[in-house]
Coordinates of C-alpha atoms and ligand atoms in Angstrom, one line a residue:
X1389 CA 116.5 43.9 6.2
X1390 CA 118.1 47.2 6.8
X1391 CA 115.5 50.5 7.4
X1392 CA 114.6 52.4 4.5
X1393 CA 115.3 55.8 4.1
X1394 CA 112.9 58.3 5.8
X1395 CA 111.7 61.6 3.3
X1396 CA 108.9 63.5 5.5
X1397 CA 107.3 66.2 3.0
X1398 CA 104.7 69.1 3.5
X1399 CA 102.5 69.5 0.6
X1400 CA 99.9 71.8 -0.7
X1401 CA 96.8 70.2 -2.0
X1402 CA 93.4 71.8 -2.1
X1403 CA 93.5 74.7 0.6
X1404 CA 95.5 72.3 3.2
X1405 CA 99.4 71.2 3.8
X1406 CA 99.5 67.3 4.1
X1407 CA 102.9 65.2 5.3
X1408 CA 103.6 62.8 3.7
X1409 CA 106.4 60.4 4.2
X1410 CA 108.3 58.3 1.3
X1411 CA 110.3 55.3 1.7
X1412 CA 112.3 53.1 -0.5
X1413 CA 112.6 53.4 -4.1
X1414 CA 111.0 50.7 -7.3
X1415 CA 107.2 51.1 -8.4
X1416 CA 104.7 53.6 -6.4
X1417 CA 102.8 52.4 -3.5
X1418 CA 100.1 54.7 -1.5
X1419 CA 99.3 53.8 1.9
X1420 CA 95.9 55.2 3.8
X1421 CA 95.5 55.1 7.1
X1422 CA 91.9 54.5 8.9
X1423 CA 90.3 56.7 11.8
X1424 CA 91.6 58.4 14.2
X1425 CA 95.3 57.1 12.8
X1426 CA 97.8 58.3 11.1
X1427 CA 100.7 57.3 8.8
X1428 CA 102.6 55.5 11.2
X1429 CA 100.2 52.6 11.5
X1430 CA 102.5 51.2 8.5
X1431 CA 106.0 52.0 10.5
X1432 CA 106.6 48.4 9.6
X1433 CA 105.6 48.3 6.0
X1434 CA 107.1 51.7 5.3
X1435 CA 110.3 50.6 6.7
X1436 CA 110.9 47.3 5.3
X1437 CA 109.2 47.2 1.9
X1438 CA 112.7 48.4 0.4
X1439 CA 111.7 47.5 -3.0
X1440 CA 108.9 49.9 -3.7
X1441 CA 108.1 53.5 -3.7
X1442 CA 106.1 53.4 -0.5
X1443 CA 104.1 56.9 0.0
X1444 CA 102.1 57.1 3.1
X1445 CA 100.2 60.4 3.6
X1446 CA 98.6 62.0 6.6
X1447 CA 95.1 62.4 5.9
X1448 CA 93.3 66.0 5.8
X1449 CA 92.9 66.7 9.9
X1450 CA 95.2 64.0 11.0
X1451 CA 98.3 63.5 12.1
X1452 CA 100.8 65.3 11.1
X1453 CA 98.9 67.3 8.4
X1454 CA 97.0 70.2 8.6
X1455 CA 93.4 70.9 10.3
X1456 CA 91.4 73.0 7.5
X1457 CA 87.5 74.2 9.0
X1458 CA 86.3 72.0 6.5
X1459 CA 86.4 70.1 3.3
X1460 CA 86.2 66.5 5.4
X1461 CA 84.3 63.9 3.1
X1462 CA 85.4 60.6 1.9
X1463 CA 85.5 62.2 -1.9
X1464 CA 87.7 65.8 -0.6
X1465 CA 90.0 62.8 1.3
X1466 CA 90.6 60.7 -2.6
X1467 CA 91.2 64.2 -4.5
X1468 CA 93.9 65.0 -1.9
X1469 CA 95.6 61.9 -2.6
X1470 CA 95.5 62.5 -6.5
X1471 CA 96.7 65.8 -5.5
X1472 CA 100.1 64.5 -3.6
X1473 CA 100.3 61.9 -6.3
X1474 CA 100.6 64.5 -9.1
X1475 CA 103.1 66.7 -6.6
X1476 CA 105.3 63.4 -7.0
X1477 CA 105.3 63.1 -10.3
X1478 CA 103.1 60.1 -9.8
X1479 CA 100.9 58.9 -12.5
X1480 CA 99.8 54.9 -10.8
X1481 CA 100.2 53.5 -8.0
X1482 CA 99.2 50.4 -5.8
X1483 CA 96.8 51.8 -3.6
X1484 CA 96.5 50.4 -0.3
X1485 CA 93.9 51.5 2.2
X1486 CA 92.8 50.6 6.0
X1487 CA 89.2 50.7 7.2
X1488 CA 88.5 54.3 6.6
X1489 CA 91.6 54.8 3.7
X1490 CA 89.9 51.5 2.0
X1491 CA 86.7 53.5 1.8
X1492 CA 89.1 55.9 0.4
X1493 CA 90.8 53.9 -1.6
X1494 CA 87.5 52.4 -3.5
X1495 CA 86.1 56.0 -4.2
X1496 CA 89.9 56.9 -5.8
X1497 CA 89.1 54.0 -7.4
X1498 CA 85.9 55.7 -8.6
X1499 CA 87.2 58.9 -9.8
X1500 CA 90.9 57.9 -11.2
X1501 CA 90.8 54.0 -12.1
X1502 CA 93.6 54.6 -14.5
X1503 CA 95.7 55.3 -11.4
X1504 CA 95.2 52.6 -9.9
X1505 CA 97.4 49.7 -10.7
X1506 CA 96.5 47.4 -7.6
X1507 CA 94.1 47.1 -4.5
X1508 CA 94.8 46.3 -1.5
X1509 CA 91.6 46.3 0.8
X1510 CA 92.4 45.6 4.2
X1511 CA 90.2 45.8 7.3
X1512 CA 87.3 47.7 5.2
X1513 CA 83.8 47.2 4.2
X1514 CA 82.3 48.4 0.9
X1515 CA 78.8 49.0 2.6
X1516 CA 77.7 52.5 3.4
X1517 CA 76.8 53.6 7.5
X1518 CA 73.6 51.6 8.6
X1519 CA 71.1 54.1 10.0
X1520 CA 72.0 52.6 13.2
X1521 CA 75.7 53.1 12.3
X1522 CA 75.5 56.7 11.3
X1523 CA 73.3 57.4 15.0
X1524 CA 76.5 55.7 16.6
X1525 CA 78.8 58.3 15.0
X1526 CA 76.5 61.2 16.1
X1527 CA 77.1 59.9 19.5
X1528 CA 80.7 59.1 19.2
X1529 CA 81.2 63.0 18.0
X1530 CA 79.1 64.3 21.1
X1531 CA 81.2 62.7 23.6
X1532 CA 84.2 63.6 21.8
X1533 CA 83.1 66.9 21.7
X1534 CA 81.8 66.8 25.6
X1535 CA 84.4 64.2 27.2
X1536 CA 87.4 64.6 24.8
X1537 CA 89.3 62.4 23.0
X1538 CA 91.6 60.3 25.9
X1539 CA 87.7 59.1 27.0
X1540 CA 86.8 58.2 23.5
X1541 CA 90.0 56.6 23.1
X1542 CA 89.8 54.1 25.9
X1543 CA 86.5 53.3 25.0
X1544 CA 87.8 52.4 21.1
X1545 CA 90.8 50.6 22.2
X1546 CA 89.5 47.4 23.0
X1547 CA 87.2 47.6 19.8
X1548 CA 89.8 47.9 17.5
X1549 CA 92.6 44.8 18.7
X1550 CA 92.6 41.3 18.8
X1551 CA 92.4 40.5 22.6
X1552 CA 96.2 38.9 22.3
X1553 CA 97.3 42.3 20.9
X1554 CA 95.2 44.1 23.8
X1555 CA 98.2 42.9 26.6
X1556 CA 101.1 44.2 24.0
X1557 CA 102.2 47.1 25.1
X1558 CA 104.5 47.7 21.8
X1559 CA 100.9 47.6 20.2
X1560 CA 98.7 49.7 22.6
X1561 CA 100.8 52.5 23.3
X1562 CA 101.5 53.9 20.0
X1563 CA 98.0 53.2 19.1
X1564 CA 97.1 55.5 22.4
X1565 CA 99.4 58.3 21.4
X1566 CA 98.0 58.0 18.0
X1567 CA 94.5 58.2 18.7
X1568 CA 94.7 60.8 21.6
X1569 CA 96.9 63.0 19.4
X1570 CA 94.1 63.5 16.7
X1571 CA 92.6 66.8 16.6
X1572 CA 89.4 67.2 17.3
X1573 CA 88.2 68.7 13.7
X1574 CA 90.1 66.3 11.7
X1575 CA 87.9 63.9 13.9
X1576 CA 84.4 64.9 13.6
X1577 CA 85.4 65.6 10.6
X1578 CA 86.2 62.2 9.9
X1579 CA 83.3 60.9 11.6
X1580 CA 80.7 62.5 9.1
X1581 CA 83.0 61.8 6.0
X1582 CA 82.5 57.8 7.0
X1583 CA 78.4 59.0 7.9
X1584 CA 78.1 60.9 4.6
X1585 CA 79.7 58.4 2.5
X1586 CA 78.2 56.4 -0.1
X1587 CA 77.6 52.7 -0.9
X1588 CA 80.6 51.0 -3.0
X1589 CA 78.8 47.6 -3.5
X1590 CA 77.8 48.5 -7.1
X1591 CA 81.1 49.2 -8.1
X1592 CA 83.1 46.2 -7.1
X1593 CA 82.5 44.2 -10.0
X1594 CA 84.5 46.6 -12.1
X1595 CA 87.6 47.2 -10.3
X1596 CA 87.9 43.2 -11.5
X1597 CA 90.9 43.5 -13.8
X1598 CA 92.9 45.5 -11.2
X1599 CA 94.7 42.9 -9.5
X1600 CA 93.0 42.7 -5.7
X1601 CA 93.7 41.9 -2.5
X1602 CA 91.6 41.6 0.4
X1603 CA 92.9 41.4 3.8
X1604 CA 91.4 41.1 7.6
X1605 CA 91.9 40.3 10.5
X1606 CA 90.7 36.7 11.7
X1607 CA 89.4 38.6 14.9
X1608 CA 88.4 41.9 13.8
X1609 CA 85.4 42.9 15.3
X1610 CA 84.4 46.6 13.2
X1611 CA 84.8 44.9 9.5
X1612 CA 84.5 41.1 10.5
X1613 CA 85.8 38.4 8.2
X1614 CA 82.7 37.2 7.3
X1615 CA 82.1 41.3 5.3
X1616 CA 85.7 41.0 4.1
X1617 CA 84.5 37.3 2.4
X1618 CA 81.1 39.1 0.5
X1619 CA 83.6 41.7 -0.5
X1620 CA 86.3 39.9 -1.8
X1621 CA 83.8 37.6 -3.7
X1622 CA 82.1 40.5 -5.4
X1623 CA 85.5 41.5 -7.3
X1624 CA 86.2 39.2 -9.9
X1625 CA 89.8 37.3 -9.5
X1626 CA 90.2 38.9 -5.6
X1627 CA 92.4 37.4 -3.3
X1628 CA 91.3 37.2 0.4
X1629 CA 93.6 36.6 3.2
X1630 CA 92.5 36.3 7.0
X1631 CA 95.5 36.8 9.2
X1632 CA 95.6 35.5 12.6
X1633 CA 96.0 36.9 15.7
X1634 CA 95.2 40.2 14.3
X1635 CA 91.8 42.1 15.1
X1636 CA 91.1 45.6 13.1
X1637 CA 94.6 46.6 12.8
X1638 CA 96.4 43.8 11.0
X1639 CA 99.7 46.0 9.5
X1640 CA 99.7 47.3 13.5
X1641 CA 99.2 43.9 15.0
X1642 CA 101.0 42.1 12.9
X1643 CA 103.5 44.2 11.1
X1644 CA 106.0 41.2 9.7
X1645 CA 103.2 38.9 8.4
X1646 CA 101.7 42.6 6.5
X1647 CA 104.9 43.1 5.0
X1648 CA 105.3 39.8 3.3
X1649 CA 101.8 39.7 2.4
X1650 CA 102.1 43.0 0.7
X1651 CA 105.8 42.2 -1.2
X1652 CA 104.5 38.8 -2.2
X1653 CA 100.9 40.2 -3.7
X1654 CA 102.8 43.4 -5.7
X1655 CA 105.4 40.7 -6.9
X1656 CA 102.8 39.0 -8.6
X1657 CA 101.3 42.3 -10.4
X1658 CA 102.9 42.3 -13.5
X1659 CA 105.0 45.3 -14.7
X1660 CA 102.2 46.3 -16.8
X1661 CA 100.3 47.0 -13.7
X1662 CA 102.1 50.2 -13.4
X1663 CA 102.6 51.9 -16.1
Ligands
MLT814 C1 88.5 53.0 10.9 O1 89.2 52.1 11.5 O2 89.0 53.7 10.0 C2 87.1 53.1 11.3 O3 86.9 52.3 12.4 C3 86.2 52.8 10.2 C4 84.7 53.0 10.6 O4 84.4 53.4 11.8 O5 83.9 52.7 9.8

């Protein structure tokens, strides 16, 4: 299928300038990319979607997007979104969200349900930072801080694919540019947004009559399978996919299989999902 059109944007929400890039053209989709990513983790998606509004932003501090002192917690990340939604004249939207954009995603579920008119949870956990987890990022932001971000990176890497996806170039090198390119702030940043944030177990019962999706990797080794099963059994009517050959980046890793995923689940939301 031929590429969709490209529309990059810079806008103003809440003291920062976020890009954000808008593809195709039908019912709004927002994409949210995980940490230290950016927008272009869905190249595939965005490109060959065709049939839906697809709106992909660059978080707060990543990216292309602008590097405010502060304001870096998972709730500032969810108003931001609002924000671009109501600079597009967007009132609902299919909210999609990676690892760190699905713990985005389920507290923009918190604070603007009526938004949402689908979930897609991929490659996320609902459980807050472990103590052990939050020590970890305190760690992670000291040798950031001390060794810089190409060390960190290579350390990641290997974390964060499926070992198949590890020897494919195609994969690793954006994935390198990616990570290397994020700026520090907007990284410890990030890191004590994901520290700070709170525990989204309690809430998943609710988000039952918005149609649900959950989605993992079969070898992701950050938000295993087995978290993305208790998850997807804790909201009523949720569908759980495991794709294979894909570790913690499935729409990376396995861009085709992504895309028809995500067409074939928003085909089955009925128009009256989005209003
Ligand atoms: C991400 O991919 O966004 C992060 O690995 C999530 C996390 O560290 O909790």
């Amino acid at each position: 299928m031929a590429h969709s059109e490209r529309r990059v944007h810079r806008l103003a929400v809440d003291g920062v300038d976020l890009a954000v890039e808008e593809t195709g053209l039908g019912p709004p989709v927002l994409f949210i990319h995980g940490f230290p990513l950016d927008r272009t983790i869905w190249r595939h998606q965005l490109d060959h979607l065709g049939l839906y509004r697809s709106i992909a932003p660059d978080l707060r501090g990543m990216g292309a997007s602008g590097v405010p002192a502060d304001g870096y917690t998972i709730a500032q990340y969810a108003v931001d979104l609002a924000r671009v939604l109501d600079s597009l004249g967007v009132n609902q939207a299919g909210i999609c969200g990676l690892s760190m954009g699905g713990y985005v995603a389920l507290e923009f579920a918190r604070r603007f349900r009526d938004r949402v008119a689908s979930m897609v949870l991929m490659d996320t956990r609902a459980e807050a930072d472990s103590p052990a987890a939050a020590e970890a990022r305190i760690a992670m932001a000291q040798r950031a801080r001390n060794e810089g971000l190409a060390v960190v990176t290579e350390e990641m890497l290997p974390k964060l694919l499926a070992a198949e996806s590890l020897s494919r170039d195609s994969v690793v090198a954006p994935l390198r540019r990616m990570m290397r390119a994020t700026p520090l702030a907007g990284f410890l940043g990030a890191l004590q947004a994901m520290r700070e944030r709170v525990d989204y177990r309690g809430g998943l019962a609710a988000l039952g009559p918005t149609p649900t999706m959950v989605v993992v990797g079969a070898q992701d080794a950050i938000t295993p399978p087995t978290l993305a099963r208790t998850m997807s059994a804790a909201i009523p009517g949720a569908k759980l996919v495991e794709v294979d050959g894909a570790g913690h980046l499935v729409p990376m890793e396995q861009p085709e299989t992504t895309t028809q995923l995500l067409r074939k689940f928003w085909g089955g939301v009925k128009p009256g999902g989005w209003d």
